[in-house]
Amino acid sequence: MTAPAATATGRTARHRPTRRPGEGFPLPGAGLCRSHGSSSERRPPHPRGGGLLPLPPPHSPRNPKDPMPRGRYSLHDLHDHTPLGEEHFHCAPGPSGWRYVSRTTSPSGDHLGSVDLALDELGRPIRLELHAASWQVRGAALEGVTWVRTDPTGSHATEGNVRAHAFAGTSPAFLVAMTRLLRLTPDSPTTRVRVVTFTDPVLAPRTVDQSWALVNSEAHATDNGPLVVDEYQVSDLDTGERHSVHIAGDVVLAAPGIELEHLETPPSPRAPAPPAEDDGGAGATAGAPPGP
């Protein structure tokens, strides 16, 4: 996503686009097709401008035996946009929450790692399992968030615990997970959260304070029914850097270093906003995060 990002110095930076002007995000059934087609098609604008979202032929209803969105993201370096690989994913809500499973591959197709993240009905991480470069992390929400990180030999394991709200990392799964935890609306105030992010390639943990705001939510009429695209502004409170994240339901359309390349089935609806008297399970996310 090439929305301008304000930095701590006040300058404006741009992430290099991965698509040429006129190209758009693939939607269910569209594969890798671009923004061509009949002018009579109702096609919503690309979130970044300069193009339209390509529309697939009207799709049949979801198969109840396989209701989950499936697709593929491309991953890129945040600075020079060097391709880092791809993430092949499927995800779906269920009676007890939401789950995301994926595997990542290098630009040459070699296996790099995997993600398995499960949330409860309030958006809290009840199980996380990451694999990268033979390192492994298992974690869950317990007295904040707790995890065990194991080295490639399997002989050394280190346990960690931080009074934080959620996990984070390079996978798009963590962006969707945060939206399901916060359940922001356009009227919600900017919300501060503390996350433990695991950095590639060795899954080293790092605690980060962020703020999230839902700055725009727009329903686009398409031949396949309404497509609601939410735009979030995410700020790193340590550096002052800001960036935008565009999400439709439980699928990331674009974010820094992330592009949706293929989507086989429609996104699942986003988590509903909690009742006014309920914090949606986010606890201290509406104010200061828990103390260290």
XYZ file of C-alpha atoms in Angstrom:
292
model
C 0.000 0.000 0.000
C 1.504 3.263 -1.006
C -0.414 5.618 1.208
C 1.981 8.283 2.522
C 3.443 7.517 5.935
C 4.377 10.334 8.298
C 7.657 9.694 10.072
C 8.982 10.957 13.380
C 10.899 13.703 11.571
C 7.758 15.002 9.895
C 8.857 13.911 6.428
C 6.595 11.832 4.264
C 7.709 8.454 2.988
C 6.128 6.204 0.418
C 6.206 2.448 0.122
C 7.003 1.441 -3.403
C 3.915 0.032 -5.139
C 3.969 -3.526 -6.360
C 1.360 -2.917 -9.035
C 1.527 -0.657 -12.071
C -1.076 2.121 -12.394
C -4.393 0.685 -13.478
C -3.853 -2.650 -11.797
C -5.930 -3.705 -8.854
C -6.368 -6.181 -6.057
C -7.534 -9.689 -7.011
C -10.937 -10.593 -5.663
C -12.561 -14.052 -5.297
C -12.443 -15.925 -8.557
C -10.321 -13.270 -10.246
C -7.022 -15.100 -9.839
C -4.314 -12.761 -11.032
C -6.431 -10.902 -13.563
C -6.022 -7.142 -13.742
C -8.427 -4.239 -14.070
C -9.818 -5.117 -17.462
C -13.362 -5.902 -18.390
C -16.656 -4.340 -19.338
C -17.239 -0.742 -18.341
C -20.682 -1.832 -17.155
C -19.077 -3.800 -14.309
C -19.285 -2.113 -10.937
C -15.704 -2.007 -9.751
C -14.674 -0.251 -6.540
C -11.577 1.950 -6.629
C -8.181 0.688 -5.587
C -7.583 1.814 -1.957
C -4.373 3.534 -3.057
C -5.886 5.262 -6.042
C -4.751 5.056 -9.627
C -6.757 1.946 -10.489
C -9.756 -0.233 -9.803
C -10.312 -3.505 -8.016
C -10.788 -6.265 -10.611
C -14.112 -8.042 -10.351
C -14.585 -11.779 -10.827
C -17.656 -13.239 -12.449
C -20.514 -13.470 -9.925
C -19.569 -16.340 -7.658
C -21.789 -19.063 -6.325
C -22.596 -19.170 -2.600
C -19.929 -20.421 -0.234
C -19.553 -24.149 -0.045
C -20.692 -24.958 3.525
C -18.115 -27.764 3.623
C -15.292 -25.353 2.779
C -16.329 -21.851 3.874
C -12.884 -20.439 4.525
C -11.105 -17.771 2.511
C -8.010 -19.133 0.798
C -5.362 -17.172 -1.015
C -1.820 -15.950 -1.349
C 0.065 -12.874 -0.184
C 3.373 -11.588 -1.503
C 5.835 -10.320 1.121
C 8.369 -7.557 0.458
C 11.135 -5.692 2.237
C 9.756 -2.496 3.760
C 12.642 -0.339 2.537
C 13.760 -1.437 -0.922
C 10.764 -3.653 -1.735
C 12.903 -6.705 -2.419
C 10.645 -9.787 -2.694
C 10.910 -11.902 0.446
C 8.532 -14.679 -0.544
C 4.886 -15.643 -0.423
C 2.420 -16.696 2.247
C -0.234 -19.241 1.266
C -3.113 -19.059 3.737
C -6.593 -20.101 4.704
C -8.652 -18.709 7.548
C -12.174 -18.826 8.903
C -14.331 -17.846 11.869
C -15.866 -20.606 13.937
C -18.148 -21.060 16.932
C -15.262 -20.391 19.316
C -13.433 -17.610 17.466
C -11.200 -17.402 14.372
C -8.254 -19.389 13.019
C -5.553 -18.653 10.461
C -3.127 -21.221 9.030
C -0.412 -20.520 6.480
C 2.938 -21.582 5.090
C 5.587 -19.227 3.755
C 7.930 -19.856 0.843
C 10.993 -18.050 -0.499
C 11.012 -16.351 -3.936
C 12.518 -19.586 -5.269
C 9.730 -21.671 -3.738
C 11.650 -23.164 -0.802
C 9.791 -23.663 2.456
C 10.506 -20.913 5.007
C 8.050 -21.410 7.830
C 4.447 -21.538 8.970
C 1.851 -19.737 11.076
C -1.008 -21.218 13.092
C -3.002 -18.639 15.063
C -6.286 -19.239 16.877
C -8.385 -16.548 18.587
C -11.267 -16.906 21.010
C -14.628 -15.214 20.464
C -13.259 -11.988 21.981
C -10.242 -11.859 19.687
C -7.671 -12.985 22.262
C -4.877 -15.325 21.077
C -5.571 -18.702 22.653
C -2.908 -20.491 20.586
C 0.006 -19.347 18.473
C 2.575 -21.539 16.761
C 5.268 -20.050 14.531
C 8.059 -21.785 12.629
C 10.895 -19.966 10.846
C 14.466 -21.033 10.012
C 14.040 -24.035 12.336
C 13.132 -21.743 15.245
C 9.777 -22.300 16.920
C 7.485 -20.175 19.078
C 4.417 -21.364 20.937
C 2.306 -18.816 22.783
C -1.070 -17.813 24.182
C -2.821 -15.088 26.148
C -1.909 -15.845 29.751
C -1.312 -13.061 32.279
C -0.783 -10.803 29.278
C 0.920 -12.921 26.639
C 3.226 -15.867 27.336
C 5.421 -17.781 24.913
C 8.174 -20.392 24.657
C 10.871 -19.967 21.998
C 12.900 -23.015 20.993
C 16.199 -22.955 19.070
C 16.864 -25.057 15.936
C 18.520 -27.842 17.930
C 15.465 -28.224 20.147
C 17.696 -28.365 23.195
C 17.202 -24.829 24.485
C 13.828 -23.250 25.214
C 13.282 -19.763 26.615
C 9.997 -18.696 28.182
C 8.780 -15.096 28.082
C 5.864 -13.135 29.493
C 4.825 -9.522 28.915
C 1.775 -7.594 30.084
C 0.669 -7.024 26.499
C -2.568 -7.333 24.579
C -1.557 -9.484 21.620
C 1.166 -10.934 19.421
C 2.467 -9.423 16.177
C 4.822 -10.326 13.354
C 5.325 -10.211 9.604
C 2.283 -12.364 8.805
C -0.941 -10.616 7.732
C -2.668 -12.843 10.298
C -1.618 -10.520 13.103
C -3.207 -7.471 11.448
C -6.555 -9.227 11.114
C -6.232 -10.561 14.652
C -5.792 -7.049 16.027
C -8.927 -5.813 14.280
C -10.874 -8.702 15.801
C -9.544 -7.813 19.245
C -10.196 -4.070 19.064
C -13.412 -4.133 16.989
C -13.062 -0.462 16.182
C -15.700 1.655 14.480
C -15.173 4.973 12.687
C -16.439 6.650 15.882
C -13.958 4.847 18.131
C -11.113 6.885 19.620
C -7.532 6.130 18.682
C -6.673 3.030 20.702
C -3.318 2.231 22.258
C -2.092 -1.357 22.406
C 1.047 -3.187 23.450
C 2.152 -6.157 21.349
C 4.970 -8.675 21.383
C 6.262 -8.979 17.836
C 8.450 -11.844 16.631
C 11.026 -10.710 14.092
C 12.368 -12.787 11.230
C 14.380 -14.837 10.668
C 14.921 -16.167 14.210
C 11.594 -15.146 15.808
C 13.252 -12.840 18.336
C 10.612 -11.229 20.598
C 10.293 -7.454 20.871
C 7.709 -5.406 22.778
C 6.128 -2.562 20.811
C 3.536 0.080 21.715
C 1.160 1.014 18.908
C -1.967 3.051 18.331
C -4.783 1.969 16.033
C -7.592 4.017 14.504
C -10.266 3.081 11.963
C -10.167 6.152 9.723
C -12.483 5.008 6.939
C -14.960 2.229 6.294
C -16.529 2.160 2.872
C -18.945 -0.291 1.281
C -18.458 -0.720 -2.461
C -21.208 -2.090 -4.662
C -19.947 -4.924 -6.834
C -21.524 -7.562 -9.023
C -20.808 -10.014 -6.203
C -22.495 -7.959 -3.515
C -21.163 -5.256 -1.176
C -17.458 -5.236 -0.406
C -16.621 -3.351 2.803
C -13.035 -2.065 2.910
C -11.729 -0.724 6.222
C -8.724 1.576 6.354
C -6.773 1.611 9.622
C -4.034 4.022 10.621
C -1.372 2.289 12.698
C 1.315 4.254 14.530
C 4.490 3.029 16.203
C 4.549 5.049 19.412
C 8.311 4.604 19.837
C 9.315 5.993 16.430
C 6.282 8.042 15.419
C 6.054 6.227 12.094
C 2.557 5.778 10.667
C 1.154 3.564 7.955
C -2.195 2.478 6.575
C -3.651 -1.015 6.506
C -6.565 -1.915 4.225
C -8.651 -4.923 5.283
C -11.845 -6.487 3.922
C -13.382 -8.796 6.517
C -10.585 -11.170 7.498
C -8.372 -10.601 4.452
C -5.648 -7.950 4.226
C -5.810 -6.145 0.887
C -2.597 -4.204 1.397
C -0.230 -3.180 4.190
C 3.465 -2.256 4.372
C 5.388 -5.181 2.922
C 2.195 -7.121 2.133
C 0.141 -7.434 -1.040
C -2.819 -9.733 -1.686
C -2.044 -11.606 -4.906
C -4.804 -14.210 -5.129
C -8.071 -14.965 -3.352
C -10.208 -17.998 -4.122
C -13.215 -17.357 -1.873
C -14.808 -14.219 -0.398
C -13.576 -12.756 2.889
C -15.501 -13.627 6.025
C -17.353 -10.705 7.652
C -15.379 -8.642 10.125
C -16.009 -9.159 13.821
C -19.015 -7.105 14.975
C -18.501 -4.124 17.234
C -19.091 -4.961 20.905
C -22.126 -3.579 22.751
C -21.559 -0.203 24.382
C -21.350 -1.746 27.836
C -18.774 -4.342 26.761
C -15.112 -3.715 25.902
C -15.070 -6.606 23.417
C -12.395 -8.415 25.380
C -9.810 -5.774 24.615
C -9.559 -4.762 28.277
C -7.102 -1.860 28.571
C -6.844 -1.330 24.830
C -9.066 1.751 25.025
C -6.542 3.405 27.361
C -3.041 2.718 28.590
C -1.764 -0.838 28.110
C -1.087 -3.024 31.114
C 2.077 -2.171 33.003
C 5.281 -4.068 32.286
